[in-house]
Amino acid sequence: QIMDKSYYLGLLRSKVNELTAEINKLKKEIDLYNQENAVYLSYEKRAESLSLEIKEYQGQLADYNMLVDKLNTNTDMEEVMNDYNLLKSRNDREEKSMDVIFTERQAKENLLRAVEEDIEREKQATDGLISKMSQEKQATYPEIGRA
């Protein structure tokens, strides 16, 4: 049996067709994966927001449960109001304290920024003076800087 050029061309075409089909199949799989990944990311973001919402509701539920517990144990409404006022005053004090700390931090950050700017201006002025010096003095400057 003699295999001529057309036999090999036919064999090559069939292999090319198989490769093309496999490439198309892989492209479809990649597209499907990308779509699934996008959907997964959107679900993940939604789950995070719902998780935060659940935490908020759990906090509210704990407050309501405490109130119901107080009512079931025949606690006076005046006692509940005293607890409320105590907690509110404590929260207000802590809020003021945090505001003071925040203001102090901002002031220190602004001061630090100003000092850094001053240092940078001094460096630029020093570099300007050095560049105006003669070559001999410039050569000795690194020695002065290291000392």
N, CA, C and O of each residue as an XYZ file, in Angstrom:
588
protein
N       0.852     -1.184      0.000
C       0.000      0.000      0.000
C       0.893      1.241      0.000
O       1.746      1.404      0.873
N       0.692      2.091     -0.964
C       1.501      3.278     -1.115
C       0.725      4.468     -0.548
O      -0.436      4.706     -0.881
N       1.424      5.206      0.327
C       0.777      6.370      0.939
C       1.371      7.620      0.315
O       2.549      7.934      0.485
N       0.545      8.296     -0.386
C       1.033      9.469     -1.084
C       0.730     10.750     -0.304
O       0.273     10.717      0.839
N       0.993     11.843     -0.945
C       0.855     13.168     -0.333
C      -0.577     13.437      0.127
O      -0.766     14.021      1.194
N      -1.560     13.047     -0.615
C      -2.955     13.317     -0.266
C      -3.363     12.565      1.005
O      -4.171     13.060      1.792
N      -2.803     11.371      1.201
C      -3.096     10.614      2.421
C      -2.624     11.391      3.653
O      -3.357     11.544      4.630
N      -1.395     11.872      3.579
C      -0.850     12.621      4.713
C      -1.564     13.954      4.929
O      -1.754     14.377      6.070
N      -1.958     14.614      3.848
C      -2.708     15.853      3.973
C      -4.065     15.609      4.641
O      -4.508     16.391      5.482
N      -4.707     14.519      4.252
C      -5.986     14.160      4.871
C      -5.805     13.857      6.352
O      -6.620     14.267      7.178
N      -4.740     13.142      6.686
C      -4.448     12.824      8.083
C      -4.169     14.105      8.872
O      -4.641     14.270      9.997
N      -3.404     14.998      8.271
C      -3.083     16.270      8.911
C      -4.342     17.111      9.110
O      -4.514     17.724     10.163
N      -5.226     17.146      8.103
C      -6.474     17.902      8.231
C      -7.342     17.349      9.367
O      -7.937     18.112     10.128
N      -7.408     16.054      9.473
C      -8.229     15.469     10.541
C      -7.660     15.826     11.918
O      -8.412     16.113     12.849
N      -6.348     15.807     12.038
C      -5.727     16.182     13.317
C      -5.952     17.670     13.617
O      -6.211     18.037     14.763
N      -5.854     18.524     12.592
C      -6.102     19.950     12.768
C      -7.551     20.169     13.211
O      -7.822     20.983     14.094
N      -8.478     19.436     12.590
C      -9.888     19.552     12.970
C     -10.096     19.108     14.429
O     -10.854     19.740     15.166
N      -9.432     18.037     14.839
C      -9.540     17.572     16.220
C      -9.014     18.634     17.187
O      -9.623     18.906     18.222
N      -7.858     19.236     16.828
C      -7.285     20.290     17.676
C      -8.202     21.507     17.748
O      -8.383     22.094     18.815
N      -8.780     21.883     16.607
C      -9.692     23.018     16.579
C     -10.911     22.742     17.459
O     -11.357     23.617     18.201
N     -11.439     21.539     17.375
C     -12.591     21.177     18.202
C     -12.219     21.220     19.686
O     -12.994     21.701     20.512
N     -11.053     20.725     20.010
C     -10.607     20.740     21.411
C     -10.385     22.170     21.898
O     -10.738     22.490     23.033
N      -9.812     23.030     21.068
C      -9.603     24.437     21.424
C     -10.946     25.113     21.673
O     -11.098     25.850     22.647
N     -11.917     24.870     20.802
C     -13.244     25.460     20.976
C     -13.901     24.969     22.259
O     -14.549     25.737     22.970
N     -13.730     23.698     22.544
C     -14.287     23.126     23.766
C     -13.660     23.790     24.997
O     -14.362     24.127     25.949
N     -12.346     23.973     24.973
C     -11.654     24.610     26.096
C     -12.073     26.078     26.241
O     -12.215     26.573     27.359
N     -12.271     26.772     25.122
C     -12.727     28.163     25.182
C     -14.094     28.250     25.836
O     -14.348     29.141     26.645
N     -14.986     27.307     25.478
C     -16.316     27.296     26.095
C     -16.215     27.026     27.590
O     -16.931     27.638     28.383
N     -15.335     26.121     27.975
C     -15.147     25.821     29.395
C     -14.615     27.048     30.143
O     -15.045     27.333     31.260
N     -13.674     27.773     29.517
C     -13.117     28.980     30.136
C     -14.208     30.032     30.301
O     -14.309     30.664     31.353
N     -15.032     30.223     29.258
C     -16.126     31.194     29.356
C     -17.100     30.819     30.473
O     -17.536     31.675     31.243
N     -17.430     29.544     30.551
C     -18.330     29.072     31.601
C     -17.716     29.295     32.978
O     -18.395     29.723     33.912
N     -16.441     29.004     33.089
C     -15.753     29.219     34.375
C     -15.770     30.697     34.755
O     -16.033     31.035     35.910
N     -15.494     31.577     33.799
C     -15.490     33.012     34.084
C     -16.870     33.492     34.516
O     -16.984     34.313     35.426
N     -17.913     32.991     33.874
C     -19.277     33.361     34.262
C     -19.588     32.874     35.679
O     -20.148     33.610     36.491
N     -19.219     31.628     35.960
C     -19.459     31.083     37.295
C     -18.681     31.865     38.345
O     -19.180     32.106     39.444
N     -17.470     32.255     38.007
C     -16.645     33.021     38.944
C     -17.268     34.386     39.222
O     -17.279     34.836     40.368
N     -17.781     35.042     38.200
C     -18.422     36.346     38.379
C     -19.662     36.205     39.266
O     -19.901     37.030     40.147
N     -20.444     35.156     39.023
C     -21.632     34.923     39.843
C     -21.221     34.639     41.281
O     -21.842     35.132     42.222
N     -20.176     33.844     41.442
C     -19.697     33.519     42.792
C     -19.261     34.773     43.537
O     -19.573     34.934     44.717
N     -18.542     35.663     42.859
C     -18.093     36.894     43.503
C     -19.275     37.766     43.909
O     -19.262     38.366     44.984
N     -20.288     37.841     43.064
C     -21.450     38.651     43.424
C     -22.178     38.023     44.615
O     -22.658     38.739     45.493
N     -22.263     36.692     44.648
C     -22.878     36.024     45.799
C     -22.063     36.240     47.060
O     -22.615     36.406     48.148
N     -20.757     36.236     46.910
C     -19.886     36.436     48.076
C     -20.083     37.847     48.652
O     -20.169     38.009     49.870
N     -20.153     38.852     47.797
C     -20.385     40.221     48.260
C     -21.747     40.324     48.941
O     -21.885     40.966     49.982
N     -22.743     39.690     48.348
C     -24.087     39.711     48.928
C     -24.079     39.017     50.292
O     -24.735     39.479     51.227
N     -23.347     37.925     50.408
C     -23.261     37.207     51.679
C     -22.603     38.070     52.750
O     -23.022     38.046     53.907
N     -21.580     38.827     52.377
C     -20.917     39.714     53.344
C     -21.879     40.782     53.844
O     -21.941     41.053     55.044
N     -22.629     41.390     52.931
C     -23.564     42.434     53.359
C     -24.664     41.840     54.224
O     -25.081     42.453     55.206
N     -25.138     40.644     53.866
C     -26.163     40.000     54.688
C     -25.617     39.608     56.054
O     -26.336     39.651     57.052
N     -24.358     39.230     56.097
C     -23.736     38.883     57.374
C     -23.705     40.091     58.305
O     -23.990     39.970     59.496
N     -23.358     41.258     57.759
C     -23.370     42.484     58.567
C     -24.781     42.803     59.049
O     -24.983     43.211     60.193
N     -25.741     42.613     58.168
C     -27.127     42.872     58.536
C     -27.575     41.925     59.653
O     -28.274     42.337     60.578
N     -27.174     40.676     59.562
C     -27.508     39.695     60.603
C     -26.902     40.104     61.938
O     -27.552     39.994     62.977
N     -25.664     40.574     61.912
C     -25.025     41.005     63.162
C     -25.789     42.170     63.795
O     -25.954     42.222     65.014
N     -26.252     43.100     62.961
C     -27.040     44.213     63.485
C     -28.319     43.699     64.143
O     -28.682     44.115     65.243
N     -28.992     42.787     63.445
C     -30.238     42.243     63.984
C     -29.992     41.438     65.260
O     -30.825     41.442     66.166
N     -28.862     40.753     65.332
C     -28.539     40.009     66.553
C     -28.356     40.951     67.732
O     -28.782     40.650     68.847
N     -27.719     42.100     67.484
C     -27.551     43.097     68.538
C     -28.900     43.629     69.009
O     -29.135     43.763     70.210
N     -29.789     43.932     68.055
C     -31.120     44.406     68.415
C     -31.887     43.339     69.182
O     -32.570     43.639     70.161
N     -31.774     42.094     68.736
C     -32.458     40.994     69.405
C     -31.963     40.830     70.836
O     -32.753     40.577     71.745
N     -30.658     40.974     71.034
C     -30.107     40.876     72.386
C     -30.689     41.985     73.268
O     -31.013     41.750     74.432
N     -30.821     43.190     72.711
C     -31.418     44.288     73.477
C     -32.870     43.983     73.833
O     -33.298     44.183     74.969
N     -33.621     43.494     72.842
C     -35.024     43.164     73.101
C     -35.151     42.024     74.112
O     -36.023     42.050     74.980
N     -34.276     41.022     73.992
C     -34.318     39.905     74.945
C     -34.027     40.384     76.359
O     -34.642     39.918     77.318
N     -33.090     41.312     76.487
C     -32.779     41.839     77.811
C     -33.988     42.597     78.363
O     -34.305     42.485     79.547
N     -34.656     43.362     77.513
C     -35.832     44.105     77.944
C     -36.952     43.153     78.360
O     -37.596     43.367     79.387
N     -37.184     42.113     77.577
C     -38.206     41.125     77.916
C     -37.848     40.429     79.222
O     -38.715     40.186     80.061
N     -36.575     40.111     79.391
C     -36.131     39.471     80.627
C     -36.391     40.381     81.826
O     -36.839     39.926     82.878
N     -36.108     41.659     81.653
C     -36.364     42.619     82.739
C     -37.859     42.673     83.055
O     -38.252     42.725     84.220
N     -38.686     42.660     82.008
C     -40.131     42.720     82.222
C     -40.655     41.446     82.873
O     -41.557     41.500     83.709
N     -40.085     40.283     82.488
C     -40.530     39.004     83.048
C     -40.108     38.833     84.498
O     -40.750     38.089     85.239
N     -39.073     39.487     84.907
C     -38.623     39.363     86.297
C     -39.203     40.479     87.160
O     -38.723     40.755     88.259
N     -40.243     41.107     86.634
C     -40.940     42.172     87.357
C     -40.011     43.308     87.784
O     -40.159     43.872     88.868
N     -39.082     43.622     86.942
C     -38.193     44.746     87.212
C     -38.962     46.026     86.982
O     -39.717     46.151     86.017
N     -38.766     46.965     87.866
C     -39.438     48.256     87.743
C     -38.992     48.978     86.479
O     -37.834     48.880     86.074
N     -39.908     49.694     85.866
C     -39.561     50.485     84.688
C     -38.541     51.549     85.058
O     -37.699     51.919     84.239
N     -38.611     52.035     86.274
C     -37.657     53.036     86.745
C     -36.247     52.461     86.774
O     -35.282     53.154     86.452
N     -36.129     51.194     87.159
C     -34.817     50.535     87.186
C     -34.268     50.375     85.766
O     -33.077     50.565     85.521
N     -35.157     50.025     84.842
C     -34.748     49.897     83.435
C     -34.268     51.248     82.915
O     -33.251     51.325     82.226
N     -34.994     52.303     83.241
C     -34.601     53.641     82.799
C     -33.278     54.062     83.440
O     -32.459     54.721     82.799
N     -33.069     53.681     84.704
C     -31.789     53.984     85.357
C     -30.641     53.276     84.644
O     -29.585     53.868     84.420
N     -30.847     52.004     84.286
C     -29.816     51.269     83.532
C     -29.541     51.942     82.196
O     -28.393     52.090     81.778
N     -30.629     52.349     81.533
C     -30.499     53.018     80.242
C     -29.699     54.315     80.383
O     -28.780     54.577     79.607
N     -30.062     55.116     81.380
C     -29.368     56.393     81.582
C     -27.906     56.183     81.943
O     -27.039     56.940     81.504
N     -27.630     55.156     82.743
C     -26.243     54.847     83.104
C     -25.431     54.483     81.860
O     -24.329     54.988     81.650
N     -25.997     53.602     81.050
C     -25.293     53.203     79.825
C     -25.130     54.380     78.866
O     -24.085     54.530     78.233
N     -26.148     55.202     78.761
C     -26.075     56.352     77.853
C     -25.001     57.327     78.308
O     -24.234     57.829     77.486
N     -24.936     57.603     79.611
C     -23.921     58.539     80.095
C     -22.519     57.957     79.903
O     -21.588     58.688     79.565
N     -22.362     56.640     80.116
C     -21.057     56.003     79.900
C     -20.658     56.091     78.423
O     -19.508     56.390     78.102
N     -21.606     55.831     77.541
C     -21.315     55.923     76.105
C     -20.965     57.347     75.696
O     -20.070     57.560     74.878
N     -21.666     58.317     76.262
C     -21.375     59.718     75.943
C     -19.971     60.104     76.392
O     -19.250     60.793     75.670
N     -19.581     59.657     77.594
C     -18.226     59.955     78.081
C     -17.172     59.321     77.178
O     -16.172     59.951     76.836
N     -17.409     58.072     76.799
C     -16.441     57.390     75.929
C     -16.382     58.057     74.558
O     -15.311     58.147     73.958
N     -17.515     58.519     74.066
C     -17.530     59.210     72.776
C     -16.718     60.495     72.842
O     -15.946     60.792     71.930
N     -16.890     61.265     73.927
C     -16.121     62.501     74.092
C     -14.635     62.194     74.198
O     -13.804     62.894     73.621
N     -14.306     61.139     74.944
C     -12.904     60.756     75.087
C     -12.300     60.375     73.740
O     -11.169     60.748     73.428
N     -13.058     59.636     72.952
C     -12.566     59.243     71.624
C     -12.411     60.456     70.724
O     -11.469     60.525     69.935
N     -13.328     61.416     70.834
C     -13.226     62.639     70.038
C     -11.952     63.405     70.397
O     -11.259     63.919     69.519
N     -11.652     63.476     71.693
C     -10.439     64.174     72.140
C      -9.201     63.460     71.596
O      -8.279     64.098     71.088
N      -9.190     62.133     71.708
C      -8.043     61.360     71.211
C      -7.883     61.562     69.710
O      -6.767     61.737     69.221
N      -8.992     61.540     68.978
C      -8.943     61.721     67.535
C      -8.408     63.106     67.175
O      -7.588     63.245     66.267
N      -8.872     64.118     67.883
C      -8.415     65.493     67.625
C      -6.929     65.633     67.921
O      -6.193     66.258     67.158
N      -6.490     65.047     69.034
C      -5.060     65.095     69.377
C      -4.228     64.391     68.305
O      -3.169     64.877     67.907
N      -4.718     63.251     67.847
C      -3.971     62.511     66.825
C      -3.854     63.326     65.540
O      -2.790     63.379     64.924
N      -4.953     63.958     65.143
C      -4.906     64.787     63.934
C      -3.915     65.923     64.096
O      -3.162     66.230     63.172
N      -3.908     66.549     65.267
C      -2.980     67.651     65.501
C      -1.537     67.159     65.413
O      -0.691     67.818     64.808
N      -1.256     66.006     66.014
C       0.108     65.460     65.969
C       0.505     65.070     64.556
O       1.653     65.270     64.156
N      -0.434     64.515     63.793
C      -0.133     64.168     62.402
C       0.155     65.417     61.584
O       1.062     65.419     60.752
N      -0.607     66.474     61.814
C      -0.357     67.739     61.098
C       1.001     68.312     61.474
O       1.731     68.800     60.612
N       1.343     68.254     62.759
C       2.639     68.740     63.216
C       3.767     67.914     62.589
O       4.771     68.465     62.139
N       3.594     66.608     62.565
C       4.596     65.726     61.966
C       4.769     66.044     60.482
O       5.891     66.092     59.976
N       3.660     66.259     59.795
C       3.720     66.586     58.367
C       4.483     67.895     58.161
O       5.296     68.007     57.243
N       4.218     68.880     59.016
C       4.899     70.177     58.892
C       6.396     70.025     59.139
O       7.206     70.626     58.433
N       6.771     69.217     60.148
C       8.197     68.997     60.442
C       8.870     68.282     59.273
O       9.993     68.623     58.900
N       8.193     67.293     58.694
C       8.764     66.594     57.541
C       8.968     67.540     56.365
O       9.974     67.449     55.661
N       8.021     68.444     56.152
C       8.168     69.433     55.077
C       9.348     70.359     55.364
O      10.102     70.689     54.449
N       9.523     70.786     56.618
C      10.657     71.628     56.996
C      11.973     70.905     56.737
O      12.918     71.493     56.212
N      12.029     69.632     57.108
C      13.247     68.841     56.886
C      13.551     68.758     55.391
O      14.703     68.896     54.981
N      12.532     68.538     54.592
C      12.731     68.444     53.141
C      13.227     69.778     52.573
O      14.102     69.795     51.707
N      12.673     70.889     53.053
C      13.138     72.201     52.580
C      14.593     72.431     52.979
O      15.374     72.965     52.191
N      14.964     72.032     54.198
C      16.352     72.178     54.649
C      17.284     71.324     53.791
O      18.381     71.761     53.442
N      16.854     70.115     53.452
C      17.684     69.262     52.588
C      17.889     69.913     51.224
O      18.992     69.898     50.679
N      16.823     70.482     50.682
C      16.929     71.133     49.375
C      17.840     72.352     49.452
O      18.625     72.608     48.539
N      17.731     73.104     50.547
C      18.599     74.277     50.710
C      20.053     73.836     50.824
O      20.938     74.449     50.227
N      20.302     72.778     51.588
C      21.665     72.263     51.747
C      22.209     71.780     50.409
O      23.354     72.066     50.059
N      21.379     71.041     49.656
C      21.816     70.569     48.335
C      22.121     71.754     47.420
O      23.067     71.708     46.634
N      21.321     72.808     47.524
C      21.572     74.003     46.715
C      22.898     74.652     47.073
O      23.639     75.075     46.187
N      23.206     74.735     48.366
C      24.475     75.317     48.797
C      25.649     74.462     48.335
O      26.673     74.984     47.895
N      25.492     73.152     48.437
C      26.576     72.250     48.026
C      26.831     72.370     46.528
O      27.979     72.352     46.087
N      25.760     72.493     45.748
C      25.947     72.579     44.295
C      26.651     73.885     43.903
O      27.262     73.955     42.836
N      26.574     74.908     44.741
C      27.232     76.183     44.453
C      28.693     76.183     44.899
O      29.451     77.085     44.543
N      29.087     75.188     45.666
C      30.477     75.118     46.158
C      31.422     74.717     45.031
O      31.004     74.206     43.992
N      32.695     74.961     45.266
C      33.698     74.528     44.303
C      33.811     73.002     44.373
O      33.340     72.369     45.318
N      34.447     72.433     43.348
C      34.589     70.972     43.283
C      35.359     70.433     44.477
O      35.045     69.356     44.984
N      36.352     71.162     44.925
C      37.156     70.700     46.063
C      36.307     70.616     47.320
O      36.381     69.634     48.058
N      35.507     71.632     47.563
C      34.657     71.638     48.753
C      33.555     70.585     48.638
O      33.170     69.958     49.625
N      33.056     70.405     47.409
C      32.035     69.372     47.214
C      32.606     67.989     47.505
O      31.905     67.121     48.025
N      33.875     67.785     47.170
C      34.507     66.492     47.425
C      34.641     66.250     48.924
O      34.567     65.104     49.367
N      34.839     67.312     49.720
C      34.975     67.138     51.165
C      33.628     67.052     51.854
O      33.551     66.606     52.998
N      32.564     67.469     51.185
C      31.250     67.452     51.820
C      30.820     66.056     52.283
O      30.342     65.909     53.408
N      30.977     65.031     51.443
C      30.568     63.688     51.921
C      31.303     63.306     53.191
O      30.743     62.619     54.045
N      32.569     63.747     53.331
C      33.322     63.444     54.561
C      32.679     64.167     55.734
O      32.573     63.608     56.826
N      32.256     65.386     55.521
C      31.603     66.157     56.592
C      30.279     65.498     56.942
O      29.919     65.390     58.114
N      29.559     65.060     55.922
C      28.255     64.439     56.131
C      28.368     63.134     56.899
O      27.462     62.802     57.664
N      29.461     62.373     56.722
C      29.631     61.104     57.403
C      30.053     61.289     58.842
O      29.816     60.416     59.678
N      30.678     62.421     59.142
C      31.224     62.637     60.494
C      30.136     62.886     61.501
O      30.422     63.086     62.682
